Short mmCIF file of C-alpha atoms in Angstrom, two decimals:
data_model
loop_
_atom_site.label_atom_id
_atom_site.label_comp_id
_atom_site.label_asym_id
_atom_site.label_seq_id
_atom_site.Cartn_x
_atom_site.Cartn_y
_atom_site.Cartn_z
CA MET A 1 64.85 -32.50 -85.84
CA LYS A 2 61.33 -33.17 -85.25
CA LYS A 3 62.47 -35.99 -83.31
CA THR A 4 64.30 -33.76 -80.78
CA LYS A 5 60.65 -31.69 -80.15
CA SER A 6 58.96 -34.60 -79.58
CA ASN A 7 61.41 -35.80 -76.72
CA ASP A 8 61.20 -32.22 -75.81
CA LYS A 9 57.36 -32.30 -74.55
CA LYS A 10 57.78 -35.95 -73.40
CA TYR A 11 60.38 -34.60 -70.96
CA LYS A 12 58.36 -31.57 -69.87
CA PHE A 13 54.95 -33.91 -69.35
CA THR A 14 57.13 -36.04 -66.93
CA TYR A 15 58.42 -33.04 -64.88
CA ILE A 16 55.61 -31.71 -64.34
CA LYS A 17 53.99 -34.89 -63.31
CA ALA A 18 56.62 -35.68 -61.14
CA THR A 19 56.32 -31.77 -59.91
CA ALA A 20 52.85 -32.41 -59.10
CA GLY A 21 53.01 -35.71 -57.11
CA THR A 22 55.83 -33.81 -55.11
CA LEU A 23 53.57 -31.02 -53.96
CA PHE A 24 50.71 -33.72 -53.18
CA ALA A 25 53.01 -35.67 -51.17
CA GLY A 26 54.15 -32.32 -49.39
CA LEU A 27 50.35 -31.33 -48.66
CA LEU A 28 49.58 -35.03 -47.27
CA LEU A 29 52.76 -34.57 -44.97
CA MET A 30 52.10 -30.95 -44.04
CA LYS A 31 50.90 -30.97 -40.07
CA GLY A 32 47.43 -30.67 -39.09
CA ILE A 33 45.90 -31.86 -42.25
CA PRO A 34 44.53 -35.31 -42.19
CA ALA A 35 45.43 -38.16 -44.58
CA TYR A 36 42.91 -38.90 -46.63
CA GLU A 37 41.50 -42.43 -46.14
CA GLY A 38 38.01 -42.49 -47.79
CA THR A 39 36.61 -43.81 -44.27
CA GLY A 40 33.75 -40.98 -44.22
CA GLU A 41 33.44 -37.58 -42.21
CA ASN A 42 36.90 -36.61 -40.97
CA LEU A 43 36.71 -32.78 -40.50
CA PHE A 44 34.21 -31.20 -38.18
CA HIS A 45 33.01 -27.71 -37.86
CA ILE A 46 31.98 -26.72 -34.30
CA GLN A 47 29.41 -24.20 -33.23
CA VAL A 48 28.38 -23.31 -29.39
CA ASN A 49 25.53 -21.20 -28.13
CA GLY A 50 25.57 -19.88 -32.01
CA GLN A 51 29.13 -18.97 -32.34
CA GLU A 52 31.66 -20.40 -34.24
CA ILE A 53 34.19 -22.05 -32.40
CA GLY A 54 36.62 -23.79 -34.99
CA THR A 55 37.14 -27.40 -36.64
CA LEU A 56 38.84 -30.39 -35.34
CA GLY A 57 39.49 -33.59 -36.78
CA ASP A 58 38.39 -35.70 -34.39
CA ARG A 59 34.34 -36.10 -32.93
CA GLY A 60 35.23 -37.60 -29.63
CA ARG A 61 37.68 -34.96 -28.31
CA ILE A 62 34.70 -32.45 -29.22
CA ASP A 63 32.61 -33.66 -26.30
CA GLU A 64 35.77 -34.01 -23.82
CA LEU A 65 36.91 -30.19 -24.52
CA LEU A 66 33.21 -28.94 -24.24
CA LEU A 67 33.11 -30.75 -20.60
CA GLN A 68 36.30 -29.08 -19.64
CA ALA A 69 35.27 -25.76 -20.71
CA ARG A 70 32.09 -25.94 -18.52
CA LYS A 71 34.30 -27.07 -15.67
CA ASN A 72 36.77 -24.20 -16.05
CA VAL A 73 34.02 -21.83 -16.31
CA ALA A 74 32.06 -22.94 -13.23
CA ALA A 75 35.34 -23.30 -11.38
CA ALA A 76 36.07 -19.74 -11.79
CA SER A 77 32.97 -18.82 -9.59
CA GLN A 78 32.52 -20.21 -6.22
CA GLU A 79 28.69 -19.65 -6.77
CA LEU A 80 26.20 -22.24 -8.60
CA VAL A 81 26.47 -21.18 -12.44
CA PHE A 82 23.60 -22.12 -14.79
CA MET A 83 24.69 -21.48 -18.50
CA GLU A 84 23.42 -22.39 -22.09
CA THR A 85 25.11 -25.27 -23.58
CA ASN A 86 24.02 -25.67 -26.68
CA MET A 87 26.84 -27.34 -29.23
CA ASN A 88 26.12 -27.76 -33.23
CA VAL A 89 28.89 -30.01 -34.90
CA THR A 90 29.02 -30.36 -38.73
CA GLY A 91 31.34 -33.33 -40.20
CA GLU A 92 32.35 -33.71 -43.46
CA GLU A 93 34.83 -35.79 -45.40
CA VAL A 94 37.84 -34.06 -47.25
CA LEU A 95 40.77 -35.15 -49.06
CA TRP A 96 42.48 -32.35 -47.02
CA GLY A 97 41.59 -29.35 -44.75
CA GLU A 98 42.84 -27.11 -42.09
CA VAL A 99 42.30 -27.81 -38.38
CA ASP A 100 42.74 -25.82 -35.04
CA SER A 101 44.52 -26.50 -32.13
CA GLU A 102 42.72 -28.13 -29.05
CA GLU A 103 44.21 -25.27 -27.01
CA ALA A 104 42.13 -22.50 -29.30
CA VAL A 105 39.33 -24.63 -29.51
CA LEU A 106 39.15 -24.62 -25.72
CA GLY A 107 39.35 -21.18 -25.24
CA ARG A 108 36.87 -20.38 -27.75
CA MET A 109 34.23 -22.61 -26.24
CA GLU A 110 34.89 -20.94 -22.75
CA GLU A 111 34.17 -17.51 -24.02
CA ALA A 112 30.76 -18.91 -25.63
CA LEU A 113 29.77 -20.47 -22.55
CA LYS A 114 30.88 -17.23 -20.51
CA SER A 115 28.61 -15.00 -22.81
CA SER A 116 25.93 -17.02 -21.99
CA VAL A 117 25.99 -17.28 -18.33
CA ARG A 118 22.25 -17.55 -17.44
CA GLU A 119 22.03 -17.06 -13.69
CA THR A 120 24.56 -17.20 -11.13
CA MET A 121 23.28 -18.80 -7.51
CA HIS A 122 25.02 -17.70 -4.63
CA ARG A 123 25.67 -19.74 -1.53
CA SER A 124 23.56 -17.95 1.09
CA TYR A 125 21.87 -18.39 4.34
CA THR A 126 18.15 -18.26 4.98
CA LEU A 127 17.24 -17.09 8.43
CA LYS A 128 14.13 -18.45 9.84
CA ILE A 129 12.35 -16.72 13.23
CA ASN A 130 8.77 -18.31 13.38
CA GLU A 131 6.93 -17.60 10.43
CA TYR A 132 9.36 -15.13 9.10
CA ILE A 133 12.22 -15.54 6.26
CA ILE A 134 14.97 -13.45 5.20
CA SER A 135 18.12 -14.52 3.00
CA LEU A 136 21.29 -13.02 3.46
CA GLY A 137 24.77 -13.25 1.29
CA SER A 138 26.98 -14.96 4.13
CA MET A 139 27.15 -16.38 7.65
CA GLU A 140 29.03 -13.66 8.70
CA ASP A 141 26.16 -11.30 7.93
CA VAL A 142 23.82 -13.48 9.76
CA ARG A 143 25.74 -13.37 12.66
CA ARG A 144 26.03 -9.54 12.43
CA LEU A 145 22.37 -9.54 12.22
CA LEU A 146 22.00 -11.32 15.49
CA GLN A 147 24.38 -9.75 17.19
CA ALA A 148 22.77 -6.15 16.75
CA ALA A 149 19.64 -7.74 17.85
CA ILE A 150 21.41 -8.11 21.10
CA ASP A 151 23.39 -5.04 20.98
CA LYS A 152 20.60 -3.04 20.91
CA TYR A 153 19.93 -3.25 24.69
CA GLY A 154 22.79 -2.41 26.03
CA ASN A 155 24.74 -5.42 25.66
CA GLU A 156 28.01 -3.71 25.63
CA GLY A 157 30.06 -6.54 24.46
CA LYS A 158 29.15 -9.25 27.52
CA PHE A 159 26.74 -11.35 25.81
CA SER A 160 27.82 -12.68 21.99
CA VAL A 161 25.38 -14.76 19.57
CA ASP A 162 26.83 -18.72 19.37
CA ILE A 163 25.73 -20.21 16.06
CA LYS A 164 26.06 -24.06 16.03
CA GLY A 165 24.89 -26.84 13.57
CA ASP A 166 21.76 -29.11 14.32
CA THR A 167 23.71 -32.85 14.09
CA GLU A 168 19.90 -33.84 14.22
CA ARG A 169 18.95 -32.28 10.74
CA GLU A 170 19.82 -34.10 7.50
CA PHE A 171 20.59 -30.81 5.83
CA SER A 172 22.68 -27.88 6.54
CA VAL A 173 20.89 -26.33 9.70
CA PHE A 174 22.21 -24.20 12.15
CA THR A 175 20.44 -22.71 15.83
CA ALA A 176 21.40 -19.55 16.97
CA HIS A 177 21.41 -18.65 20.87
CA VAL A 178 23.08 -16.05 22.91
CA THR A 179 25.98 -16.82 25.40
CA GLU A 180 28.09 -14.84 27.50
CA GLY A 181 31.59 -13.51 26.28
CA ASP A 182 34.65 -16.05 26.29
CA GLY A 183 35.83 -17.49 29.93
CA GLU A 184 32.70 -16.98 31.50
CA GLU A 185 31.62 -20.84 31.34
CA ASP A 186 35.29 -22.03 33.06
CA GLY A 187 34.89 -18.85 35.81
CA ASN A 188 31.07 -20.29 36.63
CA LEU A 189 32.60 -23.99 36.41
CA ALA A 190 35.26 -23.08 38.65
CA ALA A 191 33.18 -20.99 40.93
CA CYS A 192 30.77 -23.83 41.09
CA MET A 193 33.47 -26.47 41.96
CA GLY A 194 34.63 -24.46 44.73
CA SER A 195 31.37 -23.75 46.21
CA GLY A 196 30.76 -27.53 46.43
CA VAL A 197 34.13 -28.53 47.87
CA GLN A 198 33.28 -25.88 50.49
CA THR A 199 29.93 -27.16 51.01
CA PHE A 200 31.05 -30.74 51.52
CA LEU A 201 33.77 -29.64 53.94
CA ALA A 202 31.37 -27.63 55.82
CA GLY A 203 28.81 -30.67 55.81
CA ILE A 204 31.62 -32.81 57.31
CA THR A 205 32.24 -30.57 60.31
CA GLY A 206 28.51 -29.79 60.81
CA GLU A 207 28.77 -25.94 60.07
CA ILE A 208 27.07 -25.11 56.82
CA GLN A 209 27.06 -21.29 57.11
CA GLU A 210 24.02 -19.05 56.01
CA GLU A 211 24.44 -16.75 53.71
CA GLU A 212 25.10 -13.40 54.95
CA GLU A 213 22.51 -10.62 53.66
CA LYS A 214 24.11 -8.63 50.83
CA ASP A 215 23.74 -4.72 50.93
CA PHE A 216 23.28 -2.60 48.01
CA GLU A 217 26.86 -2.13 47.23
CA ASP A 218 27.23 -5.86 46.77
CA TYR A 219 25.05 -6.52 43.76
CA ASP A 220 26.51 -6.52 40.16
CA LEU A 221 24.11 -4.36 38.61
CA GLY A 222 22.99 -4.60 34.81
CA ILE A 223 22.22 -7.72 32.24
CA LEU A 224 22.05 -11.20 33.93
CA SER A 225 21.21 -13.07 31.10
CA MET A 226 19.78 -12.53 27.48
CA ASP A 227 18.59 -14.71 24.72
CA PHE A 228 16.08 -14.83 21.75
CA ASP A 229 12.49 -15.09 22.15
CA GLU A 230 11.79 -17.04 19.40
CA ASP A 231 13.21 -20.31 17.89
CA VAL A 232 16.43 -19.08 15.32
CA GLU A 233 17.22 -21.41 12.50
CA ILE A 234 19.49 -20.54 9.68
CA VAL A 235 19.76 -22.76 6.44
CA GLU A 236 22.42 -22.50 4.08
CA ALA A 237 20.99 -22.47 0.31
CA TYR A 238 22.05 -21.52 -3.29
CA LEU A 239 19.83 -18.30 -3.89
CA PRO A 240 19.99 -16.07 -7.00
CA GLU A 241 21.47 -12.69 -5.95
CA SER A 242 17.62 -10.75 -6.42
CA GLN A 243 16.52 -12.81 -3.37
CA LEU A 244 19.34 -11.96 -1.32
CA THR A 245 19.24 -8.65 1.17
CA SER A 246 21.48 -6.40 2.03
CA LEU A 247 22.59 -6.41 5.95
CA GLU A 248 21.89 -2.64 6.37
CA GLU A 249 18.36 -3.61 5.00
CA ALA A 250 18.02 -6.87 7.32
CA ILE A 251 18.53 -4.93 10.12
CA ASN A 252 15.63 -2.21 9.41
CA LEU A 253 13.46 -5.09 8.67
CA VAL A 254 14.55 -7.90 11.52
CA ILE A 255 15.31 -5.63 14.50
CA MET A 256 13.23 -2.39 14.07
CA GLU A 257 9.98 -2.52 15.35
CA GLN A 258 6.98 -3.13 12.96
CA GLU A 259 3.69 -2.68 13.21
CA THR A 260 2.24 -6.00 14.53
CA PRO A 261 -1.70 -7.01 14.88
CA SER A 262 -2.71 -8.11 18.13
CA VAL A 263 -5.73 -8.68 20.03
CA TYR A 264 -6.55 -7.12 23.85
CA GLU A 265 -8.54 -9.08 26.04
CA VAL A 266 -11.00 -6.74 28.00
CA VAL A 267 -10.79 -7.68 31.60
CA SER A 268 -12.92 -6.21 34.56
CA GLY A 269 -12.39 -2.73 35.35
CA ASP A 270 -10.95 -1.70 32.00
CA THR A 271 -11.91 1.36 30.23
CA LEU A 272 -11.26 2.67 26.41
CA SER A 273 -8.73 5.23 28.22
CA GLU A 274 -6.93 2.80 30.40
CA ILE A 275 -6.54 0.44 27.97
CA SER A 276 -5.04 2.94 25.75
CA LEU A 277 -2.45 3.54 28.37
CA LYS A 278 -1.76 0.18 28.74
CA VAL A 279 -1.13 -0.60 24.94
CA ASN A 280 0.35 2.91 24.35
CA ILE A 281 -2.01 3.59 21.30
CA PRO A 282 -4.32 6.37 21.15
CA MET A 283 -7.93 5.90 21.83
CA GLU A 284 -9.42 7.15 18.67
CA THR A 285 -7.03 4.65 16.84
CA ILE A 286 -8.26 1.65 18.82
CA ILE A 287 -11.84 3.00 18.16
CA GLU A 288 -10.78 3.23 14.45
CA MET A 289 -9.70 -0.39 14.48
CA ASN A 290 -12.90 -1.89 15.89
CA ASP A 291 -16.25 -1.59 14.60
CA THR A 292 -17.81 -3.07 17.54
CA LEU A 293 -16.79 0.70 19.18
CA GLU A 294 -18.95 3.83 18.17
CA ASP A 295 -16.91 6.34 20.66
CA GLU A 296 -15.05 6.39 23.75
CA ASN A 297 -18.16 6.00 25.38
CA SER A 298 -19.13 2.29 24.00
CA THR A 299 -19.69 -0.10 26.94
CA LEU A 300 -17.14 -2.85 27.03
CA GLN A 301 -17.50 -6.49 28.34
CA VAL A 302 -15.29 -8.70 29.81
CA GLY A 303 -13.70 -10.89 27.78
CA GLN A 304 -14.29 -8.84 24.73
CA GLU A 305 -11.23 -9.11 22.22
CA LEU A 306 -10.11 -5.55 20.77
CA LEU A 307 -7.92 -5.41 17.76
CA ILE A 308 -4.90 -3.61 18.20
CA THR A 309 -1.67 -3.12 16.71
CA VAL A 310 1.65 -3.50 18.63
CA PRO A 311 5.02 -2.24 17.39
CA GLU A 312 7.08 -5.22 17.58
CA PRO A 313 10.57 -6.44 15.99
CA GLU A 314 10.12 -9.72 13.88
CA LEU A 315 13.24 -10.89 16.16
CA SER A 316 12.31 -10.33 20.03
CA VAL A 317 15.10 -10.70 22.78
CA LYS A 318 14.58 -11.68 26.37
CA ARG A 319 16.77 -10.55 28.82
CA VAL A 320 17.01 -10.13 32.84
CA GLU A 321 18.43 -6.82 34.30
CA GLU A 322 19.13 -6.30 37.70
CA GLU A 323 18.42 -2.94 38.38
CA TYR A 324 18.74 -0.49 41.43
CA TYR A 325 15.97 2.07 42.05
CA GLU A 326 14.40 4.62 44.46
CA GLU A 327 10.65 5.35 44.31
CA THR A 328 7.85 6.18 46.11
CA TYR A 329 5.00 3.52 46.60
CA ASP A 330 1.42 2.95 47.91
CA ALA A 331 0.00 0.46 50.72
CA ASP A 332 -2.41 -2.01 49.59
CA ILE A 333 -5.85 -0.71 50.28
CA VAL A 334 -7.53 -2.04 53.63
CA TYR A 335 -11.08 -2.62 53.20
CA ILE A 336 -13.51 -2.92 56.21
CA ASP A 337 -16.58 -4.79 55.27
CA ASN A 338 -20.09 -3.86 56.55
CA ASP A 339 -22.73 -6.39 56.33
CA ASN A 340 -25.58 -3.87 56.63
CA TRP A 341 -24.40 -1.89 53.81
CA TYR A 342 -25.01 -2.33 50.19
CA THR A 343 -22.13 -2.88 47.87
CA THR A 344 -22.67 0.42 46.16
CA ASP A 345 -22.24 2.16 49.68
CA MET A 346 -18.42 3.03 50.27
CA VAL A 347 -16.79 5.37 52.80
CA VAL A 348 -13.05 6.06 53.14
CA ARG A 349 -11.83 5.97 57.00
CA GLN A 350 -8.14 7.00 56.72
CA GLN A 351 -6.79 8.75 53.61
CA PRO A 352 -3.32 7.22 52.04
CA SER A 353 0.00 8.51 51.97
CA ALA A 354 2.61 7.23 49.97
CA GLY A 355 6.17 5.97 51.06
CA PHE A 356 9.35 5.76 50.05
CA ARG A 357 11.77 3.20 49.58
CA ARG A 358 15.10 1.98 48.01
CA VAL A 359 15.09 -1.43 45.68
CA ILE A 360 17.06 -3.66 43.89
CA ALA A 361 15.08 -5.96 41.74
CA ASP A 362 15.60 -8.64 39.09
CA VAL A 363 13.54 -7.09 36.30
CA SER A 364 12.57 -9.48 32.95
CA TYR A 365 12.27 -7.51 29.69
CA VAL A 366 11.18 -8.85 26.20
CA ASN A 367 12.23 -6.19 24.29
CA ASP A 368 11.66 -2.74 26.04
CA LYS A 369 8.64 -4.02 27.76
CA GLU A 370 8.69 -5.43 31.41
CA VAL A 371 7.23 -8.77 31.85
CA GLY A 372 8.28 -9.83 35.53
CA ARG A 373 9.90 -8.07 38.53
CA GLU A 374 11.43 -9.84 41.66
CA LEU A 375 12.61 -7.72 44.50
CA LEU A 376 15.79 -9.00 45.93
CA LYS A 377 16.36 -6.14 48.56
CA GLU A 378 14.24 -3.61 49.97
CA GLU A 379 15.17 -0.53 52.49
CA VAL A 380 12.15 1.71 53.58
CA VAL A 381 13.03 4.76 54.10
CA MET A 382 9.31 6.41 54.82
CA GLU A 383 6.59 3.90 55.60
CA ALA A 384 3.33 4.19 53.55
CA VAL A 385 0.03 5.01 54.98
CA ALA A 386 -2.44 2.74 53.73
CA LYS A 387 -6.09 3.95 52.67
CA VAL A 388 -8.72 2.21 54.83
CA VAL A 389 -12.50 1.82 53.04
CA GLU A 390 -15.39 0.70 54.59
CA ARG A 391 -17.62 -0.75 51.96
CA GLY A 392 -21.08 -2.69 51.98
CA THR A 393 -21.66 -6.20 51.27
CA LYS A 394 -25.00 -6.61 50.37
CA ILE A 395 -26.06 -7.01 47.09
CA PRO A 396 -28.43 -3.81 46.25
CA PRO A 397 -31.89 -4.43 44.84
CA THR A 398 -32.87 -4.14 41.37
CA TYR A 399 -35.42 -2.31 39.44
CA ILE A 400 -37.54 -3.87 36.70
CA LYS A 401 -40.00 -2.12 34.11
CA PRO A 402 -43.29 -1.98 35.86
CA ILE A 403 -45.55 -3.09 32.93
CA SER A 404 -45.30 -5.66 30.17
CA GLY A 405 -45.20 -4.00 26.72
CA GLY A 406 -46.74 -0.20 26.37
CA ARG A 407 -45.21 2.12 23.92
CA LYS A 408 -42.78 4.78 25.42
CA SER A 409 -44.92 8.26 24.94
CA SER A 410 -42.66 10.68 27.05
CA GLY A 411 -39.10 10.28 28.37
CA PHE A 412 -37.37 12.27 31.48
CA GLY A 413 -36.47 15.71 31.13
CA ARG A 414 -37.70 18.99 29.54
CA ARG A 415 -40.62 18.99 27.09
CA SER A 416 -43.54 20.82 25.94
CA ALA A 417 -46.27 20.30 28.51
CA PRO A 418 -48.97 17.96 26.72
CA THR A 419 -52.08 19.59 28.36
CA ARG A 420 -53.19 22.57 30.38
CA GLY A 421 -51.93 22.11 34.45
CA ALA A 422 -48.60 19.42 33.15
CA SER A 423 -45.41 20.18 33.92
CA SER A 424 -42.84 21.38 31.25
CA TYR A 425 -40.35 19.32 33.07
CA HIS A 426 -41.38 15.41 33.03
CA LYS A 427 -40.05 13.87 36.17
CA GLY A 428 -40.79 10.29 35.16
CA ILE A 429 -41.49 8.08 31.85
CA ASP A 430 -44.70 7.37 30.39
CA TRP A 431 -45.69 4.26 28.70
CA ALA A 432 -49.22 4.58 26.45
CA THR A 433 -50.95 1.41 27.33
CA PRO A 434 -54.89 0.45 27.26
CA THR A 435 -56.65 1.22 30.52
CA GLY A 436 -56.53 -2.13 32.91
CA THR A 437 -53.27 -2.83 32.05
CA ALA A 438 -51.54 -4.69 34.92
CA VAL A 439 -48.86 -2.58 37.23
CA TYR A 440 -46.20 -4.44 38.74
CA ALA A 441 -43.95 -3.53 41.70
CA SER A 442 -40.46 -2.61 39.95
CA CYS A 443 -38.72 -3.39 43.39
CA GLY A 444 -40.04 -5.28 46.52
CA GLY A 445 -40.44 -2.49 49.48
CA THR A 446 -43.29 -0.82 51.60
CA VAL A 447 -46.00 0.84 50.16
CA THR A 448 -45.84 4.22 51.64
CA ARG A 449 -49.55 5.91 49.70
CA ALA A 450 -52.15 4.07 47.70
CA GLY A 451 -54.89 6.49 46.49
CA TRP A 452 -55.63 10.08 45.14
CA GLY A 453 -53.07 12.54 44.63
CA SER A 454 -53.02 15.78 43.09
CA GLY A 455 -52.08 15.44 38.98
CA TYR A 456 -51.27 11.59 39.55
CA GLY A 457 -55.09 10.59 40.00
CA TYR A 458 -54.63 7.42 41.55
CA VAL A 459 -50.77 6.53 42.49
CA VAL A 460 -48.91 4.29 44.60
CA TYR A 461 -45.52 5.13 46.24
CA ILE A 462 -43.25 2.19 47.44
CA ASP A 463 -40.06 2.90 49.70
CA HIS A 464 -37.54 0.12 49.29
CA GLU A 465 -34.50 -0.93 51.42
CA ASP A 466 -31.88 0.95 49.41
CA GLY A 467 -33.66 4.05 50.53
CA ARG A 468 -35.10 4.98 46.95
CA GLN A 469 -38.75 5.53 46.43
CA THR A 470 -41.11 4.19 43.02
CA ARG A 471 -44.04 6.14 42.12
CA TYR A 472 -47.01 4.65 39.59
CA GLY A 473 -49.23 7.72 38.64
CA HIS A 474 -53.01 8.03 36.48
CA LEU A 475 -53.99 4.06 37.80
CA SER A 476 -57.67 3.47 37.16
CA LYS A 477 -57.18 0.85 40.11
CA VAL A 478 -55.10 0.75 43.25
CA LEU A 479 -54.75 -3.00 44.37
CA VAL A 480 -52.35 -2.21 47.68
CA THR A 481 -52.73 -0.59 50.85
CA VAL A 482 -50.59 1.44 52.84
CA GLY A 483 -48.28 -0.51 55.00
CA GLN A 484 -48.25 -3.70 53.04
CA LYS A 485 -45.14 -5.59 51.85
CA VAL A 486 -44.84 -6.16 48.34
CA LYS A 487 -42.25 -8.19 46.57
CA GLN A 488 -40.44 -7.12 42.97
CA GLY A 489 -43.16 -7.97 40.07
CA GLU A 490 -46.18 -8.48 42.28
CA LYS A 491 -49.22 -6.91 41.09
CA ILE A 492 -49.92 -3.59 42.81
CA ALA A 493 -52.41 -1.49 40.48
CA LEU A 494 -54.11 -1.05 37.07
CA SER A 495 -53.04 1.72 34.39
CA GLY A 496 -55.94 4.20 33.52
CA ASN A 497 -56.13 7.82 32.78
CA THR A 498 -57.04 9.52 36.00
CA GLY A 499 -55.62 12.83 37.14
CA VAL A 500 -53.87 15.46 34.85
CA SER A 501 -53.53 12.90 31.70
CA THR A 502 -53.97 13.39 27.79
CA GLY A 503 -54.60 9.32 27.36
CA PRO A 504 -54.38 5.90 28.94
CA HIS A 505 -50.84 5.59 30.29
CA LEU A 506 -48.72 4.50 33.09
CA HIS A 507 -46.63 7.21 34.50
CA PHE A 508 -43.53 5.89 36.74
CA GLU A 509 -40.75 7.58 38.72
CA ILE A 510 -37.57 6.56 40.80
CA LEU A 511 -36.39 8.74 43.72
CA ILE A 512 -33.09 8.83 45.32
CA ASN A 513 -32.93 11.10 48.35
CA GLY A 514 -36.28 12.48 47.66
CA THR A 515 -35.16 13.72 43.97
CA GLN A 516 -36.55 12.00 40.71
CA VAL A 517 -33.95 10.67 37.96
CA ASP A 518 -34.46 8.93 34.69
CA PRO A 519 -35.87 5.83 35.51
CA LEU A 520 -34.45 4.16 32.55
CA LYS A 521 -30.71 4.25 33.74
CA TYR A 522 -31.46 1.95 36.73
CA LEU A 523 -34.17 -0.52 35.12
CA ASN A 524 -32.57 -4.18 34.49
#
């Protein structure tokens, strides 16, 4: 009986060992569990950008799958994609373990990479106009922007933008120009060829015909030519979306007029009011922009540069338009030179009268500003009458200060009478100076008075060629005589304190047509 129990225990142990062996063998044969060979790390845990991806048994395949995942994510976008790619692989040696399928690992890698895309670089086109640069998202937007620039000036579909690659440049660079619509070149070529044949045939027979004069109805009015006034370049680039400009905004920035600083150079005859009309800027604005100008009466010098702000677009368009118009016009002024008159003398001998004419002209513009005009045909309906002016050619005499130094003690005009008998309206200018100071002729002429004069004390009068007269009063000594000819700067007297005077000084007057004027306005 005891022997039987011992055999039962033996059989049970054998059964357990057999069952365990069978289970272990089955586990080894299960799909996806690597066989234990004791050769080192055979199970690898994968993390991408901090996310758990799964496990694989082949380390080399992990790198291959990551590369494929990057390609798949990049291929899903037509732009340049920048993404974080930080992979961490931890290996271990196991007797048995469960691994994931490569398809599942690849999909999880793609999701981890997509969630970590840092920035997408868009294929874009950078438009360069002189130093101005703007970037748009497509070549079509560039074309629309440039087309809008020429359509602004009444193109009416006759002209279009032609963008071509620059074969001489190493990178993708394009240039833009304006051309006539489709078919125009062929038509022009055919016309030229036809004209050439006719000219050749006429040359054989010696009958080259002169072109008949056109009538007004024979001209094709409208835009003849159009192009950009600046060089336009387009460069292909990859940029972040933040650096791209929408088409609508680009049109406002490039085509609409912007306040552009500019310089105006003063020419002969310019006044601030005339400059204001020329540049279409208020005179007050021009004065504010220029420290050299105090007010509207500020003196201008030829060649002086004034800062002005002119509204201009970043991209300018030049064009030539053939125009018909009717206008009144003035004939050129006719001058008659008189060598016996001074250049300050001028008399109108005939008053002008405007004429009327019909005109065909080629007018050149840059944007809306006219820069040139060529008359092609003119029909005068009513002839203009020219203005006839007789003018002098002699240079008029000049006037200088009659003493060296001196302190201005009384100006021209109303004043409080400095002493009894003195006038309250001063008809000259006084310079306080010590008695005996040399007095010089302000201008060359003939002495008409030299001696004592009531109120003036000792005085000298000089008549000049231009009809003016100068007077020098309160002198201490007269050095010239009546009828004597004197030159400008010649010594004529010594200053003093004679007549109605409050102290040693020189009283000086300039008279025009017998009336005293402010001498300071005439002294050089």
